[in-house]
mmCIF file of C-alpha atoms and ligand atoms in Angstrom:
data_model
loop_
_atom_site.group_PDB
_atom_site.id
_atom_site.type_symbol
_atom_site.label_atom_id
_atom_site.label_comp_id
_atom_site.label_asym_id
_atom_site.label_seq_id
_atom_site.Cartn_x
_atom_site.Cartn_y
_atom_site.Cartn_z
ATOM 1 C CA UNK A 1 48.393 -40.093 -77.255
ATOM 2 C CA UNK A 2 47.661 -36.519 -76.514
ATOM 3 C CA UNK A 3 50.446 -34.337 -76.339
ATOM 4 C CA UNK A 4 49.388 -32.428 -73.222
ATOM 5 C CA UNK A 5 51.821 -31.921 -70.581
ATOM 6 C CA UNK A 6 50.562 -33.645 -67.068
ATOM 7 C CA UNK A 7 52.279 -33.614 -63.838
ATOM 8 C CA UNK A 8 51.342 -35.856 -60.922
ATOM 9 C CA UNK A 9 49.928 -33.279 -57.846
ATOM 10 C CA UNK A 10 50.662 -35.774 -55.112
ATOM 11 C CA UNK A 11 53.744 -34.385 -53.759
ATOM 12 C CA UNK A 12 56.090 -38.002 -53.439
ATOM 13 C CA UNK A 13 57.840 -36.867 -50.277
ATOM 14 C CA UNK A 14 56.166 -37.380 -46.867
ATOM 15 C CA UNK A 15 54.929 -33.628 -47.283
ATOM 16 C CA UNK A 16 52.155 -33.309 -45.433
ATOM 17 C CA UNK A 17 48.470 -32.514 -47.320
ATOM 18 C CA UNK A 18 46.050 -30.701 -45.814
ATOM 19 C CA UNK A 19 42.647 -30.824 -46.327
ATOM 20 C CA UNK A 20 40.438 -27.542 -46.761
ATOM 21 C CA UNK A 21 38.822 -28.087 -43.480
ATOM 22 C CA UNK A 22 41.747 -29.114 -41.779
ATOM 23 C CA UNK A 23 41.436 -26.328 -39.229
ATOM 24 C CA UNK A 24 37.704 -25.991 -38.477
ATOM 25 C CA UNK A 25 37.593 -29.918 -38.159
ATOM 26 C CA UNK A 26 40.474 -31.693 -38.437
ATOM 27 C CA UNK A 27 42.793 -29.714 -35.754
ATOM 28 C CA UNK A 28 39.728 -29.188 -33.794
ATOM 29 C CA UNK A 29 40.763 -30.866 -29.986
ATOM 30 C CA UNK A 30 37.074 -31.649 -29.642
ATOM 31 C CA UNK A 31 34.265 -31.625 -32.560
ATOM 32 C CA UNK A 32 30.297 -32.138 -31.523
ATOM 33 C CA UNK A 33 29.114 -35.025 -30.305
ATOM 34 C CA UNK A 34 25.476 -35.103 -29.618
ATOM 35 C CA UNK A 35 24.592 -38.301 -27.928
ATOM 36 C CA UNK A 36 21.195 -39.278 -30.154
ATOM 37 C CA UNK A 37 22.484 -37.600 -33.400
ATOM 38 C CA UNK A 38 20.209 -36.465 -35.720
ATOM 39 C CA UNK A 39 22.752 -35.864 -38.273
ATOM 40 C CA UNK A 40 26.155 -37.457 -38.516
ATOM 41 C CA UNK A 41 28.606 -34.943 -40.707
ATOM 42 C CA UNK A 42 31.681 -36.209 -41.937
ATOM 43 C CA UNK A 43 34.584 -35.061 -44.486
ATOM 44 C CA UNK A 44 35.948 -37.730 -47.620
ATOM 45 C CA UNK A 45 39.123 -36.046 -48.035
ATOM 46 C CA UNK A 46 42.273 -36.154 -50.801
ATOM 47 C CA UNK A 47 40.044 -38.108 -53.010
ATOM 48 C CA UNK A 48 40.951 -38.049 -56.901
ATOM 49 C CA UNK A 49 38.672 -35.695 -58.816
ATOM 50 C CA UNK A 50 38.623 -35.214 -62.929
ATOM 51 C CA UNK A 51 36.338 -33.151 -64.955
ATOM 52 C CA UNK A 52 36.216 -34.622 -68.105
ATOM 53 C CA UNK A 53 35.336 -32.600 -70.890
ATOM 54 C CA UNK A 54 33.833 -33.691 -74.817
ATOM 55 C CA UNK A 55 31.501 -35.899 -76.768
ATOM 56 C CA UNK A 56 29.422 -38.316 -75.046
ATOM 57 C CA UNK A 57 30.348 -41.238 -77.069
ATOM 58 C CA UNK A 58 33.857 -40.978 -77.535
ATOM 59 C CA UNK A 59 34.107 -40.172 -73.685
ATOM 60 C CA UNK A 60 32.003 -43.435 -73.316
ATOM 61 C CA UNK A 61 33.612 -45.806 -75.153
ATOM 62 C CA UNK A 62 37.372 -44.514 -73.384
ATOM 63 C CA UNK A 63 35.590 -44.668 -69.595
ATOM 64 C CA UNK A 64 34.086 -48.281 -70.457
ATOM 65 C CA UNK A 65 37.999 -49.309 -71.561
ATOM 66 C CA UNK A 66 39.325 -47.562 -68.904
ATOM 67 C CA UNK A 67 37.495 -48.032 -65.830
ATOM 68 C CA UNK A 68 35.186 -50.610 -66.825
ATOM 69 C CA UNK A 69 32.130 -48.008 -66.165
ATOM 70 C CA UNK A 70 29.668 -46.408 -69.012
ATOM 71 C CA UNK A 71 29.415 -42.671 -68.633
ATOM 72 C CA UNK A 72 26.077 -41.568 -67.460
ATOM 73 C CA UNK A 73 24.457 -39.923 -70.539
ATOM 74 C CA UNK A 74 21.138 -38.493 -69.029
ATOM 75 C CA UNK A 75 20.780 -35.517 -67.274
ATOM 76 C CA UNK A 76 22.145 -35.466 -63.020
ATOM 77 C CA UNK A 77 22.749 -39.274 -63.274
ATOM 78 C CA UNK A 78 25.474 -40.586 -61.348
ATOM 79 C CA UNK A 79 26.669 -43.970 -61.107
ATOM 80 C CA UNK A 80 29.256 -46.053 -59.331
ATOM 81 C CA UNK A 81 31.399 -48.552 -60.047
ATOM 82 C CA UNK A 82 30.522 -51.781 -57.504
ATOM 83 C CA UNK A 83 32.557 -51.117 -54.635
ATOM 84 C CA UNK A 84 30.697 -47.508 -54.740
ATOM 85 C CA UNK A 85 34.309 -45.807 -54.592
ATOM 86 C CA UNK A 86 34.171 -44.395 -58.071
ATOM 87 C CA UNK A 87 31.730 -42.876 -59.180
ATOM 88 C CA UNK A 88 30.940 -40.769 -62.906
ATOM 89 C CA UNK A 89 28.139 -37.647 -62.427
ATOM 90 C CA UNK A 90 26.724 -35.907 -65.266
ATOM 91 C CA UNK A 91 27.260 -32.004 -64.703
ATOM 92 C CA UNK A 92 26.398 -30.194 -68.345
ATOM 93 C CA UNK A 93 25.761 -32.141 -71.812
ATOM 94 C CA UNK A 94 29.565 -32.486 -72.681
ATOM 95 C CA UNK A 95 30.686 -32.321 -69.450
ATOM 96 C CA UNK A 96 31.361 -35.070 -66.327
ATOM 97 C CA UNK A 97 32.699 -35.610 -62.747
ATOM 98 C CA UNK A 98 34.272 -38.724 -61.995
ATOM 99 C CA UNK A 99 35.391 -39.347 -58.211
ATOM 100 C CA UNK A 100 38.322 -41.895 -57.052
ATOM 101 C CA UNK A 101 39.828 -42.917 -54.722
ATOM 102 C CA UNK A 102 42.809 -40.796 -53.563
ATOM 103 C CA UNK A 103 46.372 -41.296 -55.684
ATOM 104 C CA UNK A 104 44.266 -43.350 -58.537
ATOM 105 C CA UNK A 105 43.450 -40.065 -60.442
ATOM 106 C CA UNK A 106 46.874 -39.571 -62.093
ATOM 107 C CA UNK A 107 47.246 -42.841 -63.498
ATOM 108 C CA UNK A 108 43.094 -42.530 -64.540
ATOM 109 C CA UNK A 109 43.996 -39.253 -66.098
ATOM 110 C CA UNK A 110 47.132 -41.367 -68.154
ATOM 111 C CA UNK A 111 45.150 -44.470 -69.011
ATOM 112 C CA UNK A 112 41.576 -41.997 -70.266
ATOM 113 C CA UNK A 113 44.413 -39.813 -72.525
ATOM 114 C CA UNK A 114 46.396 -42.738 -73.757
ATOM 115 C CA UNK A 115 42.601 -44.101 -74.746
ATOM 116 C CA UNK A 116 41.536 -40.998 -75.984
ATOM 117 C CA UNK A 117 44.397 -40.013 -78.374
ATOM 118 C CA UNK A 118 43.814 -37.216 -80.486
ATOM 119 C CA UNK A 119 39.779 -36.459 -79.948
ATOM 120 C CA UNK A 120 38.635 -33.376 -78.774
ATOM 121 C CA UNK A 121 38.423 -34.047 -75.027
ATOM 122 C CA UNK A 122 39.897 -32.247 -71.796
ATOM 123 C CA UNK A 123 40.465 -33.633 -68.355
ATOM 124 C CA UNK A 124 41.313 -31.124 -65.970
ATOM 125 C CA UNK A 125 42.282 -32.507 -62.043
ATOM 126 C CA UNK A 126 40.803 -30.592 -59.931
ATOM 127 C CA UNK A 127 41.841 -32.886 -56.457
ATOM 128 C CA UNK A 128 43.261 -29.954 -54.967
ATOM 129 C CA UNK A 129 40.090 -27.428 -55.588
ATOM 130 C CA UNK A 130 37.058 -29.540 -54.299
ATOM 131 C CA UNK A 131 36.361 -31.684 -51.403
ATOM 132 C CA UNK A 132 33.357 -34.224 -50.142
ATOM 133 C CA UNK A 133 31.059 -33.893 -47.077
ATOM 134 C CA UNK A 134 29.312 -36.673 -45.821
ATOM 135 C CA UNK A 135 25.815 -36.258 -44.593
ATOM 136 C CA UNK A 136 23.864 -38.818 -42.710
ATOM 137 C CA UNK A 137 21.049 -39.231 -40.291
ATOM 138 C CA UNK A 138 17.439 -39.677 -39.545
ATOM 139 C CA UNK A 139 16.997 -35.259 -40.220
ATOM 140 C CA UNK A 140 19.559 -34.658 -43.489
ATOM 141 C CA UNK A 141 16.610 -34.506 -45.951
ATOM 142 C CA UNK A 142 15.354 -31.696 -43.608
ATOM 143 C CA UNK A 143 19.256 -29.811 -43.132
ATOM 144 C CA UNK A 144 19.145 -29.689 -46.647
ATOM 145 C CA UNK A 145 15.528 -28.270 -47.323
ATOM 146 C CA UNK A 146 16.628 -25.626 -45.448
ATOM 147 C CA UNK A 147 19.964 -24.780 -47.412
ATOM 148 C CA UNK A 148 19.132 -25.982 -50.801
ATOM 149 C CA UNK A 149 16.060 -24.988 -52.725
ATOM 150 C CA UNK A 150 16.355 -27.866 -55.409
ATOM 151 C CA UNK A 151 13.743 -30.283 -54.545
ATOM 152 C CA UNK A 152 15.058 -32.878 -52.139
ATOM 153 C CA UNK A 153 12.469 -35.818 -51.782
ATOM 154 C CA UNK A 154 13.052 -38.792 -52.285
ATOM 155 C CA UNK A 155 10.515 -38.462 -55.226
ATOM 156 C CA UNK A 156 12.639 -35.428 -57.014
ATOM 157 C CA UNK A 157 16.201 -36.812 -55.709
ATOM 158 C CA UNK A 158 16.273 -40.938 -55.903
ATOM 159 C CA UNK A 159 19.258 -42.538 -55.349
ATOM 160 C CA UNK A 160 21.749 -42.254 -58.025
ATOM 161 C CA UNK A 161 21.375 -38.549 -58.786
ATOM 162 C CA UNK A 162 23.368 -36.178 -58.232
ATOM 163 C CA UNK A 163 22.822 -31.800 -59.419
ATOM 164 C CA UNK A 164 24.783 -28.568 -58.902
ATOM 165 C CA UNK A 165 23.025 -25.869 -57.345
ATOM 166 C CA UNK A 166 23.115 -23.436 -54.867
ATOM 167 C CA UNK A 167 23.769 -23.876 -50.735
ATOM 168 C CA UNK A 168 23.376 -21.662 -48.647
ATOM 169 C CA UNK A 169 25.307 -18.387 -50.272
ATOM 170 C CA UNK A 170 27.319 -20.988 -52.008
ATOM 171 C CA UNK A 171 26.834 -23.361 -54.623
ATOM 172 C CA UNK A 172 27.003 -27.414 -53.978
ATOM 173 C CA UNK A 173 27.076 -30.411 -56.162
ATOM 174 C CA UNK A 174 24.901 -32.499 -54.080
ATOM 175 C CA UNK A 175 24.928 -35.950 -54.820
ATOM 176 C CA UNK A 176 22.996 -38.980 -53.889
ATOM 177 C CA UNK A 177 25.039 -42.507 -53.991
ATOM 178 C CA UNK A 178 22.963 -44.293 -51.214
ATOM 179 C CA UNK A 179 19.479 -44.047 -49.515
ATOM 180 C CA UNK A 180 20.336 -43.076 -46.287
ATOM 181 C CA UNK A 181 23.484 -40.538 -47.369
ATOM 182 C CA UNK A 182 23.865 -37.426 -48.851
ATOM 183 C CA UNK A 183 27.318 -36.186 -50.591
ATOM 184 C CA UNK A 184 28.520 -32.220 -51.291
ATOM 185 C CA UNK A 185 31.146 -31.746 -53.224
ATOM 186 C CA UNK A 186 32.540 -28.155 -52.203
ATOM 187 C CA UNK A 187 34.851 -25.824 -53.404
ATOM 188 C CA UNK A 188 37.761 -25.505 -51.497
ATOM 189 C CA UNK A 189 37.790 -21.650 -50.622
ATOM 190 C CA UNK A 190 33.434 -22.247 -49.641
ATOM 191 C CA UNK A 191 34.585 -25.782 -47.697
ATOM 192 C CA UNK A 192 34.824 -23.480 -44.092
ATOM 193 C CA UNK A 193 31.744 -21.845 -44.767
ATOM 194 C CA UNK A 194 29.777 -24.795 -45.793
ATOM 195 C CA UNK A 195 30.869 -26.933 -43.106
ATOM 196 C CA UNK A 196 30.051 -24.245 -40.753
ATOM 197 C CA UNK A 197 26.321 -23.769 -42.223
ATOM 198 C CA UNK A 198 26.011 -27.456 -42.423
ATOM 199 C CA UNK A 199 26.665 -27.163 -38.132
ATOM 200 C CA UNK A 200 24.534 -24.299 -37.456
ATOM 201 C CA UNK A 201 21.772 -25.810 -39.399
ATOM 202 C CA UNK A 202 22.338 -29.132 -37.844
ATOM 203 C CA UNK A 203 22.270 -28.080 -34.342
ATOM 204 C CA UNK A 204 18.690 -28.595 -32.956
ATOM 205 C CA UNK A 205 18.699 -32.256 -34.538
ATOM 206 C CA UNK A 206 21.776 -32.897 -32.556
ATOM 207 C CA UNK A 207 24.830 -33.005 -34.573
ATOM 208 C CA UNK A 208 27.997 -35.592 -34.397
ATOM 209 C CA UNK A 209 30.847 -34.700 -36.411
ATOM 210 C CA UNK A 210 33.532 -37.709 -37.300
ATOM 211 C CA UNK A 211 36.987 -37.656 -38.616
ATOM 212 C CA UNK B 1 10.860 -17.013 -56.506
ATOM 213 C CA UNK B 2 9.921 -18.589 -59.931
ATOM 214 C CA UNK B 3 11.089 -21.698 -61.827
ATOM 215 C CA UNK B 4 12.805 -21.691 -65.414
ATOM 216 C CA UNK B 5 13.183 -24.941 -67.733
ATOM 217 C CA UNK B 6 16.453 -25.415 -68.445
ATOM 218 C CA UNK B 7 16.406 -27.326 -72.063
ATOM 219 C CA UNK B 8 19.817 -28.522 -71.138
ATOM 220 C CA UNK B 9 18.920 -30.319 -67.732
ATOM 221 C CA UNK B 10 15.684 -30.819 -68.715
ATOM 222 C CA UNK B 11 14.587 -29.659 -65.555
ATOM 223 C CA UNK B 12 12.692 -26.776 -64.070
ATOM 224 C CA UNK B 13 15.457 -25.008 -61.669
ATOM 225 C CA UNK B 14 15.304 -22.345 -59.352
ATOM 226 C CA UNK B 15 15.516 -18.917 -60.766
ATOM 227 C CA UNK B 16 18.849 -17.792 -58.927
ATOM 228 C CA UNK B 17 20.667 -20.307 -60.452
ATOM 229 C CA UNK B 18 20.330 -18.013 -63.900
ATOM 230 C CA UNK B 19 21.329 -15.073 -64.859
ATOM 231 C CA UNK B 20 20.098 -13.218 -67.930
ATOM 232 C CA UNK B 21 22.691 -12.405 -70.500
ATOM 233 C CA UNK B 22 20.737 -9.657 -72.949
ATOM 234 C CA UNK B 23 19.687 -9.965 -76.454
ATOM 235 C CA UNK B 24 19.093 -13.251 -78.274
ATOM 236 C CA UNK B 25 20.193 -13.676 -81.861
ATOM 237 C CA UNK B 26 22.544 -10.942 -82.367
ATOM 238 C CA UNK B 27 24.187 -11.844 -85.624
ATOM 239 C CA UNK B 28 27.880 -10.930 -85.714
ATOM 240 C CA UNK B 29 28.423 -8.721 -89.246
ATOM 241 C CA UNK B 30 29.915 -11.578 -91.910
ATOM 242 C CA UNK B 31 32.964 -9.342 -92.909
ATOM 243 C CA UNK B 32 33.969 -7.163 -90.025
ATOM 244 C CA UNK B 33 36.438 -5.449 -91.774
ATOM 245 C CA UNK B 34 34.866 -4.522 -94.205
ATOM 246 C CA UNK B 35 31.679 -3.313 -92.874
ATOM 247 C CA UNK B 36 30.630 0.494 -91.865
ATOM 248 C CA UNK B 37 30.736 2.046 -88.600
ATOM 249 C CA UNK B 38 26.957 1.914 -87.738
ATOM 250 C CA UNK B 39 26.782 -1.710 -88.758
ATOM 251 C CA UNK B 40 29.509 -2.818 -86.303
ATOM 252 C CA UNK B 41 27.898 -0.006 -84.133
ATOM 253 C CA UNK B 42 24.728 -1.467 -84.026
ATOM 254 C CA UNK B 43 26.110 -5.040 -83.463
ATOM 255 C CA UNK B 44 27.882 -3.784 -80.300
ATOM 256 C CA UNK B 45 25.984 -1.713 -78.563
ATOM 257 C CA UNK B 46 22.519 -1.365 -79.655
ATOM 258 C CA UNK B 47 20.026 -3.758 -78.559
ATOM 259 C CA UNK B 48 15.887 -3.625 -78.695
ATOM 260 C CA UNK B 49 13.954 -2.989 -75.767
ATOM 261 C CA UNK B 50 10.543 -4.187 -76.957
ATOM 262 C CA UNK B 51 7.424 -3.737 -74.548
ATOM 263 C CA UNK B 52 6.040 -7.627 -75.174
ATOM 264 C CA UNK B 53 7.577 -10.636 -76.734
ATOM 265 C CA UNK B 54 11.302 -10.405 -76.236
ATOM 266 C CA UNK B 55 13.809 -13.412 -77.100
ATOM 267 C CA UNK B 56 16.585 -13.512 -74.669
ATOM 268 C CA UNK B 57 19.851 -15.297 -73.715
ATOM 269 C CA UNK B 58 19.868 -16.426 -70.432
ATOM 270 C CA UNK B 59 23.008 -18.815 -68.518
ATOM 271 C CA UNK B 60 22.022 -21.347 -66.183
ATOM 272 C CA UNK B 61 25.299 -20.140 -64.329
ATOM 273 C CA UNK B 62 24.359 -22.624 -61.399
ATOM 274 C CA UNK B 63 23.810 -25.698 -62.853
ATOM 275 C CA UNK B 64 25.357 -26.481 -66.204
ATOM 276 C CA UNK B 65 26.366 -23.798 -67.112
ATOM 277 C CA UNK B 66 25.214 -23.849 -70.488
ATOM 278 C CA UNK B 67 23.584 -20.872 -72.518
ATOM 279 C CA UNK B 68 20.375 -20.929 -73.787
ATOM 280 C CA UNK B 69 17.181 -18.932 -74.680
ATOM 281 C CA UNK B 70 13.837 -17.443 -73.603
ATOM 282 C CA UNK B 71 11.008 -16.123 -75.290
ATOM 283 C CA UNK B 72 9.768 -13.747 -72.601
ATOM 284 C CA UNK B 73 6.785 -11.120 -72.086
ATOM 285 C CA UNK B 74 8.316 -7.947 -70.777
ATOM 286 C CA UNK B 75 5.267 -6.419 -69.866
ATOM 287 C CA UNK B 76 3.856 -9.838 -67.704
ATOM 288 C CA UNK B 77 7.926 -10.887 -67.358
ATOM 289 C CA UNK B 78 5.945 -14.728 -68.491
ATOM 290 C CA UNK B 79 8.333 -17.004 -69.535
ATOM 291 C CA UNK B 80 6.999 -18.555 -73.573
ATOM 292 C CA UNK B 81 9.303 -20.961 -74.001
ATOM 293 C CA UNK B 82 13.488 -21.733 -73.607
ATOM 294 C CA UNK B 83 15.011 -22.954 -76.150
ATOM 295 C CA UNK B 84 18.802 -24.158 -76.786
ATOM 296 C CA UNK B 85 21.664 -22.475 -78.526
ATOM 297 C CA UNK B 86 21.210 -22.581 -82.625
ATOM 298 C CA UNK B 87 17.515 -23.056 -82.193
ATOM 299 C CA UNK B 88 14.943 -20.360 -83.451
ATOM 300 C CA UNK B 89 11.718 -19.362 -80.976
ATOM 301 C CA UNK B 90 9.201 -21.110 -81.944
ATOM 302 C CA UNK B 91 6.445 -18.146 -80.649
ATOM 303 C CA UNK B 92 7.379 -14.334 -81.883
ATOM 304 C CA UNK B 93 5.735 -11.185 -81.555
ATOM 305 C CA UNK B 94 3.531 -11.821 -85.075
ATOM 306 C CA UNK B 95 1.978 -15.098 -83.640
ATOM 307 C CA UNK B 96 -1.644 -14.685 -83.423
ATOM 308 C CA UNK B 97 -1.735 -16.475 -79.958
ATOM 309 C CA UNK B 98 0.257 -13.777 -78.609
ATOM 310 C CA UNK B 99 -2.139 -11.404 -77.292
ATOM 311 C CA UNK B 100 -3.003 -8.146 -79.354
ATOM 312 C CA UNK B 101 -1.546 -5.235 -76.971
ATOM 313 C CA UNK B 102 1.525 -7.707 -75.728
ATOM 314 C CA UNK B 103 2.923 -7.212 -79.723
ATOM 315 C CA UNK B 104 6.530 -5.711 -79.934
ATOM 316 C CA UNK B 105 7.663 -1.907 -79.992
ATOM 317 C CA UNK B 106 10.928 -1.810 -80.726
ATOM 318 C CA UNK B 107 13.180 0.711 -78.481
ATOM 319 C CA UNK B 108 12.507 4.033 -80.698
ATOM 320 C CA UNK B 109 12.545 7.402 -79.917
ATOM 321 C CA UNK B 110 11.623 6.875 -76.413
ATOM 322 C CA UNK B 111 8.563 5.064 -76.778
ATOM 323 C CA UNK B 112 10.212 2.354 -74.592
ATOM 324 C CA UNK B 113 8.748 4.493 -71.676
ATOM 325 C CA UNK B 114 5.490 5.201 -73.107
ATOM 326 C CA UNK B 115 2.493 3.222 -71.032
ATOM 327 C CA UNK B 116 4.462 4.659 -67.674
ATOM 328 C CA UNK B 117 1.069 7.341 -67.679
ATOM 329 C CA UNK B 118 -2.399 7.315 -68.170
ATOM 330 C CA UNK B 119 -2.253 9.734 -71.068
ATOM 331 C CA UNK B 120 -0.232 7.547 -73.407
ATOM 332 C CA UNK B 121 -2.873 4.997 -73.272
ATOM 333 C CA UNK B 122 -3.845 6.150 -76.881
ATOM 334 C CA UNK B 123 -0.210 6.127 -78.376
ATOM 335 C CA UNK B 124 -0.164 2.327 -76.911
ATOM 336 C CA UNK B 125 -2.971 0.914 -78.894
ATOM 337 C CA UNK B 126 -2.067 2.752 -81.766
ATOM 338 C CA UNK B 127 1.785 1.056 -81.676
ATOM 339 C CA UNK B 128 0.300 -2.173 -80.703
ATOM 340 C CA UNK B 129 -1.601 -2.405 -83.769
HETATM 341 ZN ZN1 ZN C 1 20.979 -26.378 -66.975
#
């Protein structure tokens, strides 16, 4: 067992959590609603985030024990677990993103330590610093050709990959779980300006935003 | 707008998801204590600036974030290769298939500007050669 101190950054008490766009959507009284969407925008918030840090195979062989997943060794894959709620993303050669459900990610962080013992790994929560859109609709691929210039088609970006790179004046990890859905994780202090590019871009599709 | 490999994604990625980071394989003096003044000197603050085949260290700041190299024209700004950390280039400035007048002048005595005018034309082949 590691000897790192870890603290658990779900407050216990009914203390209320907001998310980083929880004034330009989630307080919104009304949010657009176009009535033949093109693009349906949505936010995944308080899920459990971990960077995980260190070798490939000892980082394997601790996910496979822990979460019953293998760690995605090539370059921008990303898998999921079978439910699709978890999910591992490559982001540099010793370094991974692996997405839970909200409130799993402390005990994750325990069980990978407790399985990793004394190897040269980190795991660094970063719940509270990133967030997920949601991007759907017949015109996404076409929202994001015109914020992204990493090579969206389907042929460059199949299902199951996932890259960092830049959006807009920003930068994105843009992710691709399922055929018909795009995913951005988004820093929390860029989440306002994102979301609000993600709109203006979306607006002669016909955008419908969902909480 | 151009494209650079990154040998760590394996990818070509947009260029403004770099950013170049100076000289390549500056070599830290072994003993810093014990060496002189122009020897640490050099190691901090003097670098080349060759007209032709320069080896740089770029950061794919975007993406992974990872450090690498590139074996780069200065005169054409052509991209030779990247390479990753710990690796040497594989094409220098003596490789015959580098062009003749793209060979490396080291920053000296302001010849770094020569070229600039028509009149230096002479002083460039001779360096070149
Ligand atoms: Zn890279």
């Amino acid at each position: 067992m590691s000897d790192v101190k870890e603290f658990e950054t779900r407050p216990a008490d009914t203390s209320r959590a907001e998310s980083p766009l929880t004034w330009s959507l989630h307080e919104q009284k009304s949010l657009p609603h176009a009535s033949n969407p093109g693009i349906i925008l949505s936010e995944k918030p308080f899920l459990g985030h971990l960077v995980v840090r260190g070798g490939a195979i000892v980082l394997d062989e601790a996910v496979r024990e822990v979460m019953d997943m293998a760690l995605p060794a090539k370059p921008h894959a990303l898998v999921s677990d079978d439910s699709g709620e978890r999910t591992i993303q490559w982001l540099s050669p010793d370094e991974w993103l692996i997405i839970v459900p909200g409130g799993e990610e402390f005990a994750l962080e325990q069980k990978l330590r407790q399985s990793l013992g004394q190897s040269h790994f980190s795991i660094v929560n970063v719940s509270g610093g990133q967030t997920v859109l949601s991007l759907k609709g017949k015109w996404a691929r076409e929202v994001l050709m015109k914020s992204i210039s990493y090579d969206v088609h389907p042929q460059a970006f199949p299902v199951g990959k996932g890259v960092s790179t830049v959006f807009a004046k920003a930068t994105v990890i843009l992710r691709r779980a399922e055929e018909d859905g795009w995913e951005l994780v988004i820093r929390r202090s860029f989440a306002d300006y994102c979301y609000r590019w993600l709109l203006d871009a979306s607006s002669e599709y016909g955008v419908s935003v969902t909480r | 707008m151009f494209y650079i490999f990154c040998p760590y994604c394996k990818e070509h990625r947009e260029e403004e998801e770099f950013h170049p980071r100076g000289q390549a394989h500056l070599m830290r003096p072994a003993d810093p204590d014990n060496c002189d003044d122009e020897e640490w000197g050099d190691y901090l603050f003097f670098r080349d600036n060759p007209r032709g085949i320069h080896h740089e260290m770029w950061v794919h700041s975007v993406g992974c974030r990872k450090f690498f190299n590139i074996t780069r024209n200065t005169v054409t700004y052509e991209i030779l290769e990247t390479y990753p950390m710990g690796e040497q280039p594989t094409i220098t400035a003596d490789d015959p298939s580098v062009r003749h007048e793209q060979g490396v002048q080291t920053a000296d005595g302001g010849w770094q500007t020569v070229g600039a005018q028509p009149e230096s034309q002479a002083l460039n082949e001779e360096a070149s050669s």
